XYZ file of C-alpha atoms in Angstrom:
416
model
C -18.512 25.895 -9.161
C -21.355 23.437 -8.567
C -21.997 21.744 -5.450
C -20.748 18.439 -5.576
C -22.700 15.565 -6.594
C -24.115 13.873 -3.073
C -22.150 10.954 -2.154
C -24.889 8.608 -2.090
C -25.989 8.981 -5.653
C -22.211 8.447 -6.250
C -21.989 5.702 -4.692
C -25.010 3.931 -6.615
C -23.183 5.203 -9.959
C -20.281 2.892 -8.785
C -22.415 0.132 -7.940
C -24.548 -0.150 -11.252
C -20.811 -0.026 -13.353
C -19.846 -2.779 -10.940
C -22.067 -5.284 -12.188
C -20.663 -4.661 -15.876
C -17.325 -4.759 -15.053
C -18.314 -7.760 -13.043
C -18.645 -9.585 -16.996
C -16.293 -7.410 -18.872
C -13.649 -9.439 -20.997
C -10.092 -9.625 -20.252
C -9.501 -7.807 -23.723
C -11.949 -4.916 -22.745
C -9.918 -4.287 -19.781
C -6.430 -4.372 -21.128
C -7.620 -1.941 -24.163
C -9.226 0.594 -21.100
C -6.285 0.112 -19.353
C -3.953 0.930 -22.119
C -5.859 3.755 -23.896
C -5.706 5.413 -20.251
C -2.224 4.879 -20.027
C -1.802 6.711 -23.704
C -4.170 9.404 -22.954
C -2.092 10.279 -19.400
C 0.714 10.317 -21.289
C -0.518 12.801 -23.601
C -2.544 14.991 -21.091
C 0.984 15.271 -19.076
C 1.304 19.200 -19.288
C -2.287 19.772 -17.922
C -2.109 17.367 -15.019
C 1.485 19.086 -14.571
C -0.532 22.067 -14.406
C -3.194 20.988 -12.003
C -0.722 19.515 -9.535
C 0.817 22.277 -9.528
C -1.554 24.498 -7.996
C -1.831 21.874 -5.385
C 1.790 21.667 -4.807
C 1.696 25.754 -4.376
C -1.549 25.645 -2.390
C 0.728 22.949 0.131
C 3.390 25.100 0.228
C 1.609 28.223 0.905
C 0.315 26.696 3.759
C 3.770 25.699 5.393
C 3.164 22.050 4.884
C 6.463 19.782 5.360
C 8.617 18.847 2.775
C 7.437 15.113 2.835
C 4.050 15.652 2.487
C 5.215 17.947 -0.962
C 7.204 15.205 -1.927
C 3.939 12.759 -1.821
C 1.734 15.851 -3.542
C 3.953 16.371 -6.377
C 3.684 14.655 -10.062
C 6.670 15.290 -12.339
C 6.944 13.955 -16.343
C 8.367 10.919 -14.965
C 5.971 9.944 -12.167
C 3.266 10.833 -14.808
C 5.161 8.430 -16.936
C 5.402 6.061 -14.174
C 1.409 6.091 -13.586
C 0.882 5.041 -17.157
C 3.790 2.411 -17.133
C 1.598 1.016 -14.222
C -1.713 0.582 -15.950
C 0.367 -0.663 -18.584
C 1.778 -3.406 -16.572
C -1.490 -4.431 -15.090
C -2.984 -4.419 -18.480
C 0.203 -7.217 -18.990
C -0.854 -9.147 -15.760
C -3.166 -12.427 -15.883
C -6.561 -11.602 -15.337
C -8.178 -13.359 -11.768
C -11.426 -12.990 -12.771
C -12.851 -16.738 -13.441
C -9.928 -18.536 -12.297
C -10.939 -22.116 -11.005
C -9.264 -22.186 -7.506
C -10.298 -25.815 -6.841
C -13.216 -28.232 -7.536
C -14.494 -31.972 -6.477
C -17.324 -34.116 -7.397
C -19.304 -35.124 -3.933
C -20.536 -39.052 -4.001
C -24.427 -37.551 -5.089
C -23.030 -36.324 -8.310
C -22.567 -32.801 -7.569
C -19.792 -30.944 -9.568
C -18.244 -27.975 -7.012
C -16.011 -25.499 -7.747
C -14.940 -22.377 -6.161
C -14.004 -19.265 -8.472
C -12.288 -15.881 -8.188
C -14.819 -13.233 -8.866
C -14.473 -9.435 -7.912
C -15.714 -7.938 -4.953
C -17.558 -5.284 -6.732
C -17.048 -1.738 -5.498
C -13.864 -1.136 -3.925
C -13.449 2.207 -1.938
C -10.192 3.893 -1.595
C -9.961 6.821 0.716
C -6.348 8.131 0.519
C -4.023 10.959 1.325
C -2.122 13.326 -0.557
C -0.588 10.927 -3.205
C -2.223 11.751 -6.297
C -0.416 8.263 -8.386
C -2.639 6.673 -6.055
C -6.172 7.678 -7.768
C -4.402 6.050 -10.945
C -2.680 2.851 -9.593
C -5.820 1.841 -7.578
C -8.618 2.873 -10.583
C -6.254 0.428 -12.526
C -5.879 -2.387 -10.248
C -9.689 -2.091 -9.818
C -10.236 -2.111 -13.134
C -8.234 -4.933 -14.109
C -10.048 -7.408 -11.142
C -13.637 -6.597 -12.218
C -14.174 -3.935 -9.449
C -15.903 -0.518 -9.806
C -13.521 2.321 -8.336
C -14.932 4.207 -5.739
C -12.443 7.371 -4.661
C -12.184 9.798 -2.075
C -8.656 11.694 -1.974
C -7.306 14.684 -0.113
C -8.450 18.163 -0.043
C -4.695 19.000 -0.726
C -4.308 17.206 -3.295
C -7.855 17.659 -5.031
C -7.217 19.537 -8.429
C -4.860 16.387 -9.482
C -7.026 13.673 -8.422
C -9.758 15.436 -10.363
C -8.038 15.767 -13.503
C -6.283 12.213 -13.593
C -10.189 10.650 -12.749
C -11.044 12.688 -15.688
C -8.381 11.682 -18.290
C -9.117 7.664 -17.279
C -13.181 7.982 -17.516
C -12.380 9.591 -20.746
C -10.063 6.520 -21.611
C -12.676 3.745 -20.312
C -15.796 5.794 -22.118
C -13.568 5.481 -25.545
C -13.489 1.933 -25.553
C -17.305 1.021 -24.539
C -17.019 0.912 -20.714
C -18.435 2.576 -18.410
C -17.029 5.673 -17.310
C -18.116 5.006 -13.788
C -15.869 1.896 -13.045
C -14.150 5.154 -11.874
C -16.232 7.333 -9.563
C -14.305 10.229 -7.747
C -15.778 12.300 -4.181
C -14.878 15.771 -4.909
C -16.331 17.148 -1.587
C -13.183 16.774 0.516
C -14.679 17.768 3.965
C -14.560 15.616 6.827
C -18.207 15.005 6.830
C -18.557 13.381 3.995
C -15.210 11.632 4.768
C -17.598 9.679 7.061
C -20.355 9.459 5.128
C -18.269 8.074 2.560
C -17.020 5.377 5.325
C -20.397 4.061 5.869
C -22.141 3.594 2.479
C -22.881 0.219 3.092
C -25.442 0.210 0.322
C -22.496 0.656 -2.189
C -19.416 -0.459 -0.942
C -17.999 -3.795 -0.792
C -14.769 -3.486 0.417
C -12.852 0.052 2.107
C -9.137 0.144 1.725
C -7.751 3.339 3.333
C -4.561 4.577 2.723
C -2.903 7.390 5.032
C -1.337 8.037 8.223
C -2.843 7.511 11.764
C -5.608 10.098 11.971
C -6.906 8.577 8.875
C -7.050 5.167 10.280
C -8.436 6.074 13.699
C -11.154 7.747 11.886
C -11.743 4.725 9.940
C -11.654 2.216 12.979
C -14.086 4.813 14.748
C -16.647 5.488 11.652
C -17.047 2.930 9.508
C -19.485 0.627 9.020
C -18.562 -0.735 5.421
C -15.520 -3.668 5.476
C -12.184 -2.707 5.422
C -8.793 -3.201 5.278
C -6.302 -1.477 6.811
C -2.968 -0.652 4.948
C -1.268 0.600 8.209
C 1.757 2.422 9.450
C 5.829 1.226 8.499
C 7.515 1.257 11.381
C 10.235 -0.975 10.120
C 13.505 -2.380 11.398
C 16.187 -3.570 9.622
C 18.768 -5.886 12.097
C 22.015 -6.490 11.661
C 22.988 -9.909 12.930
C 26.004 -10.767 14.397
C 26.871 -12.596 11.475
C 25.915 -9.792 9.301
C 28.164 -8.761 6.012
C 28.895 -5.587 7.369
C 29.357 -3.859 4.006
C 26.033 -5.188 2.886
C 24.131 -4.255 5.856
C 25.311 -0.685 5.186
C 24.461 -0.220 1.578
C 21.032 -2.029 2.808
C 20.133 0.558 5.405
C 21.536 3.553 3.072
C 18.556 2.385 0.758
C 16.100 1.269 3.172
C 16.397 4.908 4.783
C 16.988 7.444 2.365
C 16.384 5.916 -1.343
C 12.854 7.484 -0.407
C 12.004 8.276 3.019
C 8.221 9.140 2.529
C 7.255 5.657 2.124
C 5.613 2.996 4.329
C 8.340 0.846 3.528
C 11.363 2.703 4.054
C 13.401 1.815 7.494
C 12.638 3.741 10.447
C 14.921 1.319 13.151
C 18.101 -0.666 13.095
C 18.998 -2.833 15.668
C 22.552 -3.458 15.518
C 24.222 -6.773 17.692
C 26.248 -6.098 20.107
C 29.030 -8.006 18.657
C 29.408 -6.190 15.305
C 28.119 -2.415 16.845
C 31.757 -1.083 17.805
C 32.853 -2.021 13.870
C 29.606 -0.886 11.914
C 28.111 2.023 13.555
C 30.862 4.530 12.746
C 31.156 3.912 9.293
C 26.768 3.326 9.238
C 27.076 7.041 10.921
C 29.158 8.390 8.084
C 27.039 6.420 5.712
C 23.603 8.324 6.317
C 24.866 11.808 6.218
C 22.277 13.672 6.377
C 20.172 11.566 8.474
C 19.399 12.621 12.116
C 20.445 9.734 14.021
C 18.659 8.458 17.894
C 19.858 6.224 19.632
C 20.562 4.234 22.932
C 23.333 4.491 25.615
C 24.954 2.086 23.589
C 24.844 4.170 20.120
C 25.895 7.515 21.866
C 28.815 6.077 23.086
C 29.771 5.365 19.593
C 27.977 7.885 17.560
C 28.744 10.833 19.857
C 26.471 13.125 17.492
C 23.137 11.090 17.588
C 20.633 12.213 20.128
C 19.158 10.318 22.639
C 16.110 7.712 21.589
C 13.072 8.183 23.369
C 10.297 5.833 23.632
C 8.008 7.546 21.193
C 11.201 7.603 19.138
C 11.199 3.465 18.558
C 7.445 3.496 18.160
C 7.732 6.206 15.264
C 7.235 6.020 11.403
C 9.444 9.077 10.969
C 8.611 9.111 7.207
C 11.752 11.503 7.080
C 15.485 11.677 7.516
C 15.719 10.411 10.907
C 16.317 6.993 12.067
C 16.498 4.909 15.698
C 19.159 2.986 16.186
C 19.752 0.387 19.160
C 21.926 -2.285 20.267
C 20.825 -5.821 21.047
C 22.513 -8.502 23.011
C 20.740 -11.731 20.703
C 18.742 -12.525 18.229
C 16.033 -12.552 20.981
C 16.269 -8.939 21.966
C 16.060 -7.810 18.366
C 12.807 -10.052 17.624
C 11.668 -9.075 20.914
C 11.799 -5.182 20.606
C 10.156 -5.807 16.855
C 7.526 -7.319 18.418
C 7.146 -4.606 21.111
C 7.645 -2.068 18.522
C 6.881 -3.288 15.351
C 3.804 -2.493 13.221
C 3.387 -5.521 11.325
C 4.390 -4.174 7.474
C 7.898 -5.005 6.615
C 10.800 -6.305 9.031
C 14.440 -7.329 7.206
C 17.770 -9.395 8.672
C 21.133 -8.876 7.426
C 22.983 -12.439 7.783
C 25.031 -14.838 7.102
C 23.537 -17.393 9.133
C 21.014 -19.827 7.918
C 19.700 -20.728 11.293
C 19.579 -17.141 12.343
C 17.724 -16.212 9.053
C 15.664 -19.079 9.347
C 14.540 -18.091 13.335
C 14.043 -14.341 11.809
C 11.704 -15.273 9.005
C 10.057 -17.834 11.155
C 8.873 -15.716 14.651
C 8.746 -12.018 13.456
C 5.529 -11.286 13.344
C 4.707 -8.973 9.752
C 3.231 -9.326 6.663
C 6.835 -9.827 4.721
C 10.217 -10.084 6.017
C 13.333 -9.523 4.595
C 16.089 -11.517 4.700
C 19.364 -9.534 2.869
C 17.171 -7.376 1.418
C 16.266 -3.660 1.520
C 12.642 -2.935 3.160
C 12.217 -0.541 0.335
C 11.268 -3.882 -1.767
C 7.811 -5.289 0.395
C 5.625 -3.345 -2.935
C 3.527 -4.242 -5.229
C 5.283 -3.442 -8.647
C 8.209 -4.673 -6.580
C 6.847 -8.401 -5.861
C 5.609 -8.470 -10.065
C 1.825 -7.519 -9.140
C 1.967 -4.298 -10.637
C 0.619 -1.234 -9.236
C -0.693 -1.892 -5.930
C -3.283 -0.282 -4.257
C -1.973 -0.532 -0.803
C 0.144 -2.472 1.782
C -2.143 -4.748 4.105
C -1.052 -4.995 7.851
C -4.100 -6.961 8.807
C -4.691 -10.933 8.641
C -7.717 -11.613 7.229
C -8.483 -11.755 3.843
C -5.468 -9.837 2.690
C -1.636 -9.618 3.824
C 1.283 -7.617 2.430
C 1.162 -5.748 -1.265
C -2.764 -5.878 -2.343
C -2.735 -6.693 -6.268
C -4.963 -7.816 -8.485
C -5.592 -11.477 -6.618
C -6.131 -9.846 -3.214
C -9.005 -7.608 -4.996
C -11.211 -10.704 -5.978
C -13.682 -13.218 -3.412
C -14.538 -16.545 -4.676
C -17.708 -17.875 -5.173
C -18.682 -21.735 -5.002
C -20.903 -23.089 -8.479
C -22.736 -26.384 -7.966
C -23.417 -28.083 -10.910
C -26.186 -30.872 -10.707
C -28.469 -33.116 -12.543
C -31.932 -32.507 -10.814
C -30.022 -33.897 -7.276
C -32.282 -32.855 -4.254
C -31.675 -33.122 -0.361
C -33.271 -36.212 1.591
């Protein structure tokens, strides 16, 4: 095999397709978009095959059952990639939209106008959807792709990059609005971080290791879609029956997710009523908990602190009990890591104090966590889940991958 290409000469590929994309029509776009969603579709069985010599590379090594779950493409997550680019390809283009404009007292015409930020880097774990979902949404805002995946989950990312530059070269772009780093070692992991030359914008997407590398390496901008340690409480006021069938979902519909619950706080009030029958509920789901919880649940173990500052990303959840409304904001905010926090209520006031002082980037009221995503909220497939609060907040679509620029229109006006 070749030695990879370096990842600076990459990275200038990425930036010279950037400035075409930058003027690319709306229709150009959607056709790219939708001849790669065709040709995925009909290249299933050979990225089934590719994926699966990751998948038996992961399990060879011992790797947990989550991180196979996130490795592993099927016919209908292939499907699901192409009904993606599909959707965005359905979406309303940013790219030129007027945001607002004045006319100053000299005669000057101002506007300020979504434009792309140019090369957007993703540097992501092993979820190989991802290298598809995020060429797509780059794609569709203007913005050169710039990838670095997993060494685990290498031989898919490869040949999904592959089927979608094939896609963009057959309608007259540029194959390198999608640019993939095949060398997955942890050196050029960093020098990947730090091409400042070429990248515009970083978005990592992985667990905790990934981010402390980013937050100690880089020296390109970023934003960080970070951890889902999320609660789900259940007010004193709570529908009981909902709150169950809420938690069932937020917990188990897919564990492996940022978004999927990894606490419940239960009021004091309700607890004696709902935590049996929650118990029986989540079969299957190791259960922690406080005094409070064992004395009802006799079979959960005993929370720890590490235990309530956890994204489990598996079948185990930590379950409390709160005296107030207070206790249960105040342990999210102790606790909490900003992504997606839900209530279960009947109570306007308490729903309206909930929404109001928890501190995330969505919250939930009557609703499962399993929601706060991008196809979810209509943007179609998102490239990742911000937890910061600049520039980006929540589900990143196509909007959130744009800048603005200001045009000044004048008539020969110059500055006394």
């Amino acid at each position: 095999m070749p030695d990879p290409t370096p990842i600076a000469e990459l990275g200038r590929r990425a930036k010279a397709a950037s400035r075409t994309l930058a003027s690319a029509s709306t229709g150009q776009k959607d056709d790219a978009l939708r001849a790669a969603a065709a040709l995925l579709v009909a290249r299933t069985d050979d990225l089934l095959a590719a994926n699966a010599a990751d998948v038996a590379r992961a399990e060879a090594d011992g790797v947990t059952a989550t991180v196979v779950d996130r490795l592993r493409l099927t016919p209908e997550r292939v499907a699901a990639m192409a009904g993606g680019l599909e959707q965005v390809a359905g979406l309303a283009d940013p790219v030129g939209e007027v945001l607002d404009g004045w006319v100053r007292p000299n005669g000057l015409q101002i506007s300020r106008v979504r434009v792309p930020l140019g090369v957007v880097a993703i540097i992501y774990e092993n979820r190989p959807n991802v290298t598809s979902d995020a060429a797509g949404l780059c794609l569709k805002s203007g913005n050169a792709a710039f990838l670095r995946g997993s060494s685990g989950a290498i031989t898919s990312n490869t040949a999904i990059a592959a089927v979608l530059r094939e896609a963009y070269e057959k309608v007259g772009l540029s194959a390198d609005a999608l640019v993939l780093v095949e060398d997955t070692s942890r050196e050029a992991a960093v020098e990947f971080m730090q091409q400042r030359g070429a990248i515009d914008c970083l978005i990592p997407r992985g667990g905790p290791s990934l981010i402390a590398s980013i937050l100690e390496h880089a020296t390109v901008p970023f934003v960080i879609d970070g951890d889902g340690n999320c609660h789900v409480y259940v007010d004193a006021d709570a529908d009981l029956e909902m709150a169950g069938r809420i938690i069932v979902n937020a917990k188990t519909q897919r564990p492996s997710v940022c978004n999927a619950a990894e606490s419940v706080l239960v009021h004091r009030s309700v607890a004696d009523a709902f935590l049996p029958a929650l118990a029986t509920a989540l079969s299957g789901v190791e259960l922690v908990g406080d005094d409070a919880v064992r004395a009802v649940i006799p079979t959960a173990g005993a929370a720890t602190e590490d235990d309530w500052a956890s994204e489990f990303l598996d079948l185990k959840l930590a379950v409390g009990v709160v005296d107030s409304i207070d206790e249960a904001i105040a342990h999210i905010a102790r606790y909490g890591s900003g992504h997606s926090e839900a209530i279960v209520t009947r109570s306007f006031d308490a729903a309206q104090r909930f929404t109001r002082e928890v501190d995330a980037a969505a919250v939930l009221v009557n609703a499962s966590t399993r929601f706060v995503d991008g196809e979810e909220f209509g943007f179609g497939a998102e490239i990742g889940i911000s937890t910061q609060k600049l520039h980006a907040r929540g589900p990143m679509g196509l909007r959130e991958l744009t800048t603005a620029k200001y045009i000044v229109r004048g008539s020969g006006q110059t500055r006394g």
